[in-house]
Coordinates of C-alpha atoms and ligand atoms in Angstrom, one line a residue:
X27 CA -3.0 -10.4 -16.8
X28 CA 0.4 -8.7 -15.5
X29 CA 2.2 -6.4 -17.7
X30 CA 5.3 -5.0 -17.7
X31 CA 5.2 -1.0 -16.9
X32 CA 8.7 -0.6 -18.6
X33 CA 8.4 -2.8 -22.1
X34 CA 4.8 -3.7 -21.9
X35 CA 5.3 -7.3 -22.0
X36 CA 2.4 -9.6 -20.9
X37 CA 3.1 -12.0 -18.3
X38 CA 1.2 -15.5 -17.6
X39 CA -0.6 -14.7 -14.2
X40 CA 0.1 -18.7 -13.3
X41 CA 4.1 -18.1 -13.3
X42 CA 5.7 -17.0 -9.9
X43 CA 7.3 -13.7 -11.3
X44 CA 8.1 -10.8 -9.6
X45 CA 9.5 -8.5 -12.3
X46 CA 9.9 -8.3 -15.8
X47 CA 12.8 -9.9 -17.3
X48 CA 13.3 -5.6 -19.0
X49 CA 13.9 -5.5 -14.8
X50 CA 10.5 -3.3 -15.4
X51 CA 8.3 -3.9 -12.7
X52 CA 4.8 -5.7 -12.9
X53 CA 1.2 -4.3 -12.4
X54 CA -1.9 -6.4 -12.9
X55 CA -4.4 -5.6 -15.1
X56 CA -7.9 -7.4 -16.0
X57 CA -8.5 -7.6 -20.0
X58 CA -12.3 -5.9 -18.8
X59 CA -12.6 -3.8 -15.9
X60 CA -14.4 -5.5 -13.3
X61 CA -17.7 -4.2 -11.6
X62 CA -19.0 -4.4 -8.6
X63 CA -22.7 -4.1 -8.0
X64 CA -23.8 -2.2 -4.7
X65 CA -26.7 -4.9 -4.1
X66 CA -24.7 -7.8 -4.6
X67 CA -22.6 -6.3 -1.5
X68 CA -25.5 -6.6 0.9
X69 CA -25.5 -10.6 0.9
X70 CA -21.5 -10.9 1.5
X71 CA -19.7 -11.5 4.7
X72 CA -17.4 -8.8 6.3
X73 CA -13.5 -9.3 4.8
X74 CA -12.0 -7.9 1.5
X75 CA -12.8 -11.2 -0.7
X76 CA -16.4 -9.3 -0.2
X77 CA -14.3 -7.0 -3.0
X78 CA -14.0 -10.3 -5.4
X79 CA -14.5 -9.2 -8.8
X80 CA -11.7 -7.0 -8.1
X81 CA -9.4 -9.0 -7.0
X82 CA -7.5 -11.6 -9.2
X83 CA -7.9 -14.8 -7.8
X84 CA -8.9 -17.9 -9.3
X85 CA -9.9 -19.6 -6.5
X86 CA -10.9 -18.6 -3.0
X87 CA -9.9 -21.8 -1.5
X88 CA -6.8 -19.9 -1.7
X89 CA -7.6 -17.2 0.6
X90 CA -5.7 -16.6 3.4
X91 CA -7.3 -14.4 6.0
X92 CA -6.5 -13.3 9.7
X93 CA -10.3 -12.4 10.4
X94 CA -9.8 -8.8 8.4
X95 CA -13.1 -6.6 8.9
X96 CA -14.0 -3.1 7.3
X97 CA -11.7 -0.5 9.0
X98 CA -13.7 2.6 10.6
X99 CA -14.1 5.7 9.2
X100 CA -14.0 8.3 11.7
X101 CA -14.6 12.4 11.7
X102 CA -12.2 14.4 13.2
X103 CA -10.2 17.7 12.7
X104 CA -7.0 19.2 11.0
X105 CA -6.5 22.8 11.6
X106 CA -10.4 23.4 12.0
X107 CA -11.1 22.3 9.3
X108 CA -13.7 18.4 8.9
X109 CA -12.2 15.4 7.4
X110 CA -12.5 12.0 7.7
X111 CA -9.8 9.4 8.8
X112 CA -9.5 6.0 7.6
X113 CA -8.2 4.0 10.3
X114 CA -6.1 1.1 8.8
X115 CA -4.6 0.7 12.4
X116 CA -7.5 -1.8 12.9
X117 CA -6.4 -4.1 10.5
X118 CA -5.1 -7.6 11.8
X119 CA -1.2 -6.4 12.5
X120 CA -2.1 -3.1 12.7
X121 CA -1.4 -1.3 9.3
X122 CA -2.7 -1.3 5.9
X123 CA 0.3 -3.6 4.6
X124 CA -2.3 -6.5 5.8
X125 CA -4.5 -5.6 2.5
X126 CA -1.3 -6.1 0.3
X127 CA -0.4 -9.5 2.2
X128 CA -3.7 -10.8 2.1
X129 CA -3.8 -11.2 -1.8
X130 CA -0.2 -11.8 -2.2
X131 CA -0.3 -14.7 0.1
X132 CA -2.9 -15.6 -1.0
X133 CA -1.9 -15.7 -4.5
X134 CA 1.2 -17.5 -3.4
X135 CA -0.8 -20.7 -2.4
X136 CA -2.2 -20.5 -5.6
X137 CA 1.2 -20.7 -6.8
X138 CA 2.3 -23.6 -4.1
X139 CA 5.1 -21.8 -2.9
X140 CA 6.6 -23.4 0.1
X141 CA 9.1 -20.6 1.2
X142 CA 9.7 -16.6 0.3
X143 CA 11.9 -14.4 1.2
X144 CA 11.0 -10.1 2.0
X145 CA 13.4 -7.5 3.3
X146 CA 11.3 -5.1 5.8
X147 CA 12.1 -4.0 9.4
X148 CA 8.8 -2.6 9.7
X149 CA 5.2 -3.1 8.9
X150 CA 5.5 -4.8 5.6
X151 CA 7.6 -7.9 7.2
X152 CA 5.3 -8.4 10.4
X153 CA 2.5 -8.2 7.9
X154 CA 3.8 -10.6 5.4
X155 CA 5.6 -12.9 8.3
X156 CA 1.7 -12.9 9.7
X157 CA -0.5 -14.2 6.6
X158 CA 2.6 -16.6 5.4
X159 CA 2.3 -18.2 8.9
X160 CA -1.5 -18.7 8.4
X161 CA -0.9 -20.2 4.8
X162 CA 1.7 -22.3 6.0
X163 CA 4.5 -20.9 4.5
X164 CA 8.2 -20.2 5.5
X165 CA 8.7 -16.3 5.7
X166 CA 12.3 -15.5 5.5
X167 CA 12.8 -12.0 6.5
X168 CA 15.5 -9.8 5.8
X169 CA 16.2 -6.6 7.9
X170 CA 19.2 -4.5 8.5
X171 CA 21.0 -5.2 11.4
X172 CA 21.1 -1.4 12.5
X173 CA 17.1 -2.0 13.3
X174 CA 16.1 -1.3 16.7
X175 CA 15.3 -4.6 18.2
X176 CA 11.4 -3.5 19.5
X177 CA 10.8 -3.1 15.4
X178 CA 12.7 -7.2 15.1
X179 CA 10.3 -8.0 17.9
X180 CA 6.9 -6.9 16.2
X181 CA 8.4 -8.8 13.4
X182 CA 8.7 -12.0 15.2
X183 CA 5.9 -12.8 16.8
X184 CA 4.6 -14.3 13.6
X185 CA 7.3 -16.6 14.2
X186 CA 9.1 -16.0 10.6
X187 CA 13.1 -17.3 9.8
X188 CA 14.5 -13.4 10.5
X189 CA 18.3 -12.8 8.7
X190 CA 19.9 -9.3 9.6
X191 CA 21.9 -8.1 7.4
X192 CA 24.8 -6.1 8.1
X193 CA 25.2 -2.6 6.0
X194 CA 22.6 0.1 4.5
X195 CA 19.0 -0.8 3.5
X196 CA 19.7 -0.6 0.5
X197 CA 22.3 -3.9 1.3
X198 CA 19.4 -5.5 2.8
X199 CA 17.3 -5.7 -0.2
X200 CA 20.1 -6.9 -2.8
X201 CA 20.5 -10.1 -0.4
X202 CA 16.9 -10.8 0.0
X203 CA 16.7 -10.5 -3.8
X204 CA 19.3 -13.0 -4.0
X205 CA 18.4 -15.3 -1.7
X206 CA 15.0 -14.9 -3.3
X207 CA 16.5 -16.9 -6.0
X208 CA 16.3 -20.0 -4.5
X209 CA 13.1 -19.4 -3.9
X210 CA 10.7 -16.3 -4.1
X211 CA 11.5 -12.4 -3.7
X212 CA 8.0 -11.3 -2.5
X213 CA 9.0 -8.0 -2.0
X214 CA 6.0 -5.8 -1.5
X215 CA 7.7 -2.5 -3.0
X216 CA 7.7 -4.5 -6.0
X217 CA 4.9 -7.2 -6.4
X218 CA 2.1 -6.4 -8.5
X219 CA -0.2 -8.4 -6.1
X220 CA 0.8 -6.6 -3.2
X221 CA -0.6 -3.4 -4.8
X222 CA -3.7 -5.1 -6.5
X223 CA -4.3 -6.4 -2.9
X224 CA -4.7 -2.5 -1.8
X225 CA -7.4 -1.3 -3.8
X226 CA -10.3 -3.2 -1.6
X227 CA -9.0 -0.1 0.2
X228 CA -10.3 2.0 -2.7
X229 CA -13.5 -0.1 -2.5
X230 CA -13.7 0.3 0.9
X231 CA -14.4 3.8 1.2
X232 CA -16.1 4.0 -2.0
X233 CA -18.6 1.0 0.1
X234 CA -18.3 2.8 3.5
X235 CA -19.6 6.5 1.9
X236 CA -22.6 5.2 0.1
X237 CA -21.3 4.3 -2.8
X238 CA -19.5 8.0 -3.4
X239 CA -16.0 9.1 -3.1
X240 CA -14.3 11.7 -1.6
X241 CA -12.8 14.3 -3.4
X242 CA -9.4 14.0 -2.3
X243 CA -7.7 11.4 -0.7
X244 CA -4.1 12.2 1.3
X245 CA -1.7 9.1 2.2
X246 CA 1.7 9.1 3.2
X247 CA 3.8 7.7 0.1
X248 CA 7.3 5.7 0.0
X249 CA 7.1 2.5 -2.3
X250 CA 3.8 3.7 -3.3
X251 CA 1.5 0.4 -2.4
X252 CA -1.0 2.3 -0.6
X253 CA -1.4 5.1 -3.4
X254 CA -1.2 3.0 -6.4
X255 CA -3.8 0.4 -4.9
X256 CA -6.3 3.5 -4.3
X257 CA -5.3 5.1 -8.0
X258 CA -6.2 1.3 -9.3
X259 CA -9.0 1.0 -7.3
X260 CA -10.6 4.4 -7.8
X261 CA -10.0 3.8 -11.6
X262 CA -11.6 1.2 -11.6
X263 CA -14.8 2.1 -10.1
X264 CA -14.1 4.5 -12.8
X265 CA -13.9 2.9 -15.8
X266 CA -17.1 0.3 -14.9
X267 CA -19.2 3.6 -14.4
X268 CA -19.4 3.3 -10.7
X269 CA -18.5 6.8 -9.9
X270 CA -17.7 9.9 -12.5
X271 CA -14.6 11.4 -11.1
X272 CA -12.1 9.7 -9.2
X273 CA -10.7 11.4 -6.1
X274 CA -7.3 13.5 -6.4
X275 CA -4.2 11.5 -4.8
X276 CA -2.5 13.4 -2.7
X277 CA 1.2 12.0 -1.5
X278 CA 2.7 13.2 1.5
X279 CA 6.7 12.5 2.0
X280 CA 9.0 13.7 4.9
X281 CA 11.4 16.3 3.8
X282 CA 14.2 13.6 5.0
X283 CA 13.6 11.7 1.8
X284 CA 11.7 13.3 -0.6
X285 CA 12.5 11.7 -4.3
X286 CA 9.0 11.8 -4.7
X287 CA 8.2 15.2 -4.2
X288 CA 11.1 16.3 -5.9
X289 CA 10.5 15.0 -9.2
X290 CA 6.7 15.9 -9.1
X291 CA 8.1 19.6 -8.4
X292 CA 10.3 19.6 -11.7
X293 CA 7.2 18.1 -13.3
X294 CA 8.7 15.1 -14.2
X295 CA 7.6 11.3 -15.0
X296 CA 10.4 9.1 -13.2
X297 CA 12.3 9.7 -10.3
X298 CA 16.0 10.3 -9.6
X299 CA 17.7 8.3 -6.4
X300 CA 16.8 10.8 -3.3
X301 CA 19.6 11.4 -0.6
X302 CA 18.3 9.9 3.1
X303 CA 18.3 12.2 6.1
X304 CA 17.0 11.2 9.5
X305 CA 13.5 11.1 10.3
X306 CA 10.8 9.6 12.7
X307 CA 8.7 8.6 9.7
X308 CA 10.5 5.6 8.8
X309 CA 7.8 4.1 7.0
X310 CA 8.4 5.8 4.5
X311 CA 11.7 6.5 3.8
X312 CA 12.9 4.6 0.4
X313 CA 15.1 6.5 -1.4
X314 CA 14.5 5.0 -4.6
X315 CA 11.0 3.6 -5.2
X316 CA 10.9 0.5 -7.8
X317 CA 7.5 1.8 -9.2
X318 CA 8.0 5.3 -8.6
X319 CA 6.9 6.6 -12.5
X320 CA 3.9 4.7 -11.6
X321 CA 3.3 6.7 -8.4
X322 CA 3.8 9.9 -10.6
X323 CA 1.4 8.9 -13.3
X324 CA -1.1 8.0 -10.5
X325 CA -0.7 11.3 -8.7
X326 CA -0.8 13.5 -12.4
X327 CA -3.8 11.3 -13.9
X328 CA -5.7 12.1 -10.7
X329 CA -4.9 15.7 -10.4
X330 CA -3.5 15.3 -7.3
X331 CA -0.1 16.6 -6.0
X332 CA 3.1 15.2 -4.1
X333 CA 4.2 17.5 -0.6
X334 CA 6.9 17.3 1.9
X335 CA 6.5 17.8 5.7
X336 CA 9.2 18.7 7.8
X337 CA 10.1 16.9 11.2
X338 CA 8.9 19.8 13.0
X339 CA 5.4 19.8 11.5
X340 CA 4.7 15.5 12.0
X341 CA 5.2 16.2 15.6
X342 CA 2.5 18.7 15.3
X343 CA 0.5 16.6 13.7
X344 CA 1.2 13.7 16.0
X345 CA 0.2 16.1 19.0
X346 CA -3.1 17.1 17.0
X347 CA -3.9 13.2 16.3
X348 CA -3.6 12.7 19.9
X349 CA -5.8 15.4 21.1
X350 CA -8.5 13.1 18.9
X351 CA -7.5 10.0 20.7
X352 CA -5.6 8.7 18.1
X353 CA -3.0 7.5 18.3
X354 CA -1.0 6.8 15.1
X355 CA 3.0 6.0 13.9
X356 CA 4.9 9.2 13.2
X357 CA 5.1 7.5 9.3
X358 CA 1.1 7.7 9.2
X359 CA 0.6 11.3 10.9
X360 CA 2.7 12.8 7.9
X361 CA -0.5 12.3 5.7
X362 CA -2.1 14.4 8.3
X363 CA 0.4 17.0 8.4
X364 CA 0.2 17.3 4.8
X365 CA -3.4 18.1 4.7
X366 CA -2.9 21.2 7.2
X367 CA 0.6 22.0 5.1
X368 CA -1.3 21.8 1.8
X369 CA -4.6 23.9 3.0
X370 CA -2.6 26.6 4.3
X371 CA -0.5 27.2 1.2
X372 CA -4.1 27.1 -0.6
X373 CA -2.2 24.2 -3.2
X374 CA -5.5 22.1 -1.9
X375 CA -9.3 22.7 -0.9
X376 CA -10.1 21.6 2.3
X377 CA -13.6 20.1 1.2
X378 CA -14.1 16.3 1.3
X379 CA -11.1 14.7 2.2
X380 CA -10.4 11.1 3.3
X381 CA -6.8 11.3 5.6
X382 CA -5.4 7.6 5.6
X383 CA -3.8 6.6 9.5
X384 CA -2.1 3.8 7.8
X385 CA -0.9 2.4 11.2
X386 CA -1.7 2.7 14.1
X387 CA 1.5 3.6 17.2
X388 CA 3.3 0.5 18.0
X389 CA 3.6 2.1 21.8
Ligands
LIG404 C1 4.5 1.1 4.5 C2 3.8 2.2 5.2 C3 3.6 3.4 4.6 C4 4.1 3.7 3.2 O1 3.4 3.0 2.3 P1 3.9 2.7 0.8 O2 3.0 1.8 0.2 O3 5.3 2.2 0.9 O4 3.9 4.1 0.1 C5 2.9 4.4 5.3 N1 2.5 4.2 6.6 C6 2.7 3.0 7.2 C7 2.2 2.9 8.6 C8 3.4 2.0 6.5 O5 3.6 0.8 7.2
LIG405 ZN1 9.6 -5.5 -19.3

């Protein structure tokens, strides 16, 4: 079922919504938690439909898949100290958006669409351009027309219709909403799919550790897809007695744009409108996320905490990554500089922690 996170209005799952008709925004829920046996893992292929119970789909006809395999878990080392990176670099276009597209496009074919319309310049609209081509549907992509062409060019190699849009970002994403209109918004800082798509990251590590979690898990956080599809994941592993404790979700914003962080400082449940500075960790700068109460519930209910990084310390990081040989975006070496931030000001233990390298460096 979907349900609205402002009115709490159910939704059918078989109409093509995207938000609530309050304007809330949508999160998908199943009426009992699903449960994944360990043993019933052992006899699946490789690809995150091996996550099925978790994932709402009525049909797997439906699927649409670019080959997607587990991504590695590698040890490494932030400031001395042992953690574990998750290296969602490896996934087909080469971030973690690809989990998000996979069940939302997937979902769509349920649907029938024919045609959508997303506003990205980055990740999100080479991941979604990507899966629609393999479903065989038209992938209308808005971007703003300041966006350095190499970022339009990672975009269009999926082939997708591509519309810049003159003015801010913000611009952008009112005229993909409109034009959505006359056919479907699949904006990913919005669809409930998109998210639900993300927790076979959740299930991933929970899989890849031996059926444990970590005790913390640090992501970078702007729209909140890749922390709200862990918190849903995790909760559900939860709630179906999988695991006792989830892990604590740790967001990591740049100091650039950090509405986030800002209202988990005054301790409060919904965000106000952040001001943008500049910043290499573009990934994440959204001023205003769509489901950020959701991101603050997530990061409270877990016991985890929300932290800024400045420019000077994601270079570090980048420079620490590298030493490692890896070699991530400057958006996904914030989680990393985050960890080192949040150790040293003792706000987090440095036992047991999962780092998310959401993409990997487009160079
Ligand atoms: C989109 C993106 C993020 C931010 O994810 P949200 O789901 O918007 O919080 C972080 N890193 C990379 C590489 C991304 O593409
Ligand atoms: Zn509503």
């Amino acid at each position: 079922m979907l349900y609205c996170h402002g009115c709490a209005e159910r939704h059918d799952e078989k109409e093509p919504i995207w938000r609530c008709r309050c304007g809330g925004f949508l999160i998908h829920g199943f009426e009992v938690t699903p449960s994944i046996e360990p043993v019933s893992l052992r006899h699946r292929s490789s690809g995150w439909w091996r996550y099925r119970e978790a994932l709402p789909l009525s049909d797997e006809r439906h699927i649409t898949s670019l080959g997607e395999t587990a991504t590695e878990m590698r040890s490494g080392t932030i400031a001395g100290e042992r953690v574990t990176f998750k290296l969602e670099g490896q996934c087909p276009t080469g971030s973690f958006k690809d989990r998000g597209s996979f069940l939302m496009i997937s979902k769509f074919r349920e649907w029938g669409l024919r045609e959508i319309v997303e506003d990205s310049s980055g990740n999100a609209g080479a991941s979604v351009a990507a899966y629609c081509r393999a479903a065989g549907i038209t992938a209308r992509i808005y971007a703003p027309s300041y966006t350095p062409s190499v970022k339009i060019a990672n975009i269009a190699r999926y082939e997708p219709e591509i519309t810049l849009v003159e003015g801010t970002r913000e611009d952008t994403a009112l005229q993909a909403e409109q034009a959505g209109q006359e056919s479907y918004y699949a904006s990913h800082n919005w669809n409930p799919y998109f998210t639900a798509g993300v927790k076979t990251l959740a299930y991933e590590i929970w899989e890849q550790m031996d059926f444990r979690v970590p005790q913390q898990v640090v992501v970078p956080v702007g729209g909140g897809s890749s922390l709200l599809g862990l918190y849903y994941g995790f909760k559900e592993l939860r709630d179906s007695g999988r695991i006792d404790t989830m892990p604590r979700l740790i967001g990591v914003q740049a100091e650039a744009c950090e509405p986030l962080t800002a209202a988990f400082l005054r301790g409060d449940r919904s965000v106000r409108p952040a001001v943008k500075g500049p910043t290499m960790a573009e990934g994440i700068v959204i001023a205003d996320p769509p489901k950020g109460s959701a991101i603050l519930e997530a990061i409270y209910a877990s016991g985890g905490l929300c932290l800024s990084v400045s420019e000077e310390e994601i270079s570090q990081s980048i420079a620490g990554l590298c030493e490692q040989s890896l070699a991530v975006e400057p958006t996904s070496a914030v989680a990393a500089a985050g960890y080192r931030k949040g150790v040293a000001l003792g706000m987090m233990a440095p036992e047991a922690t999962v780092i998310v390298l959401t993409g990997k460096s487009k160079k």
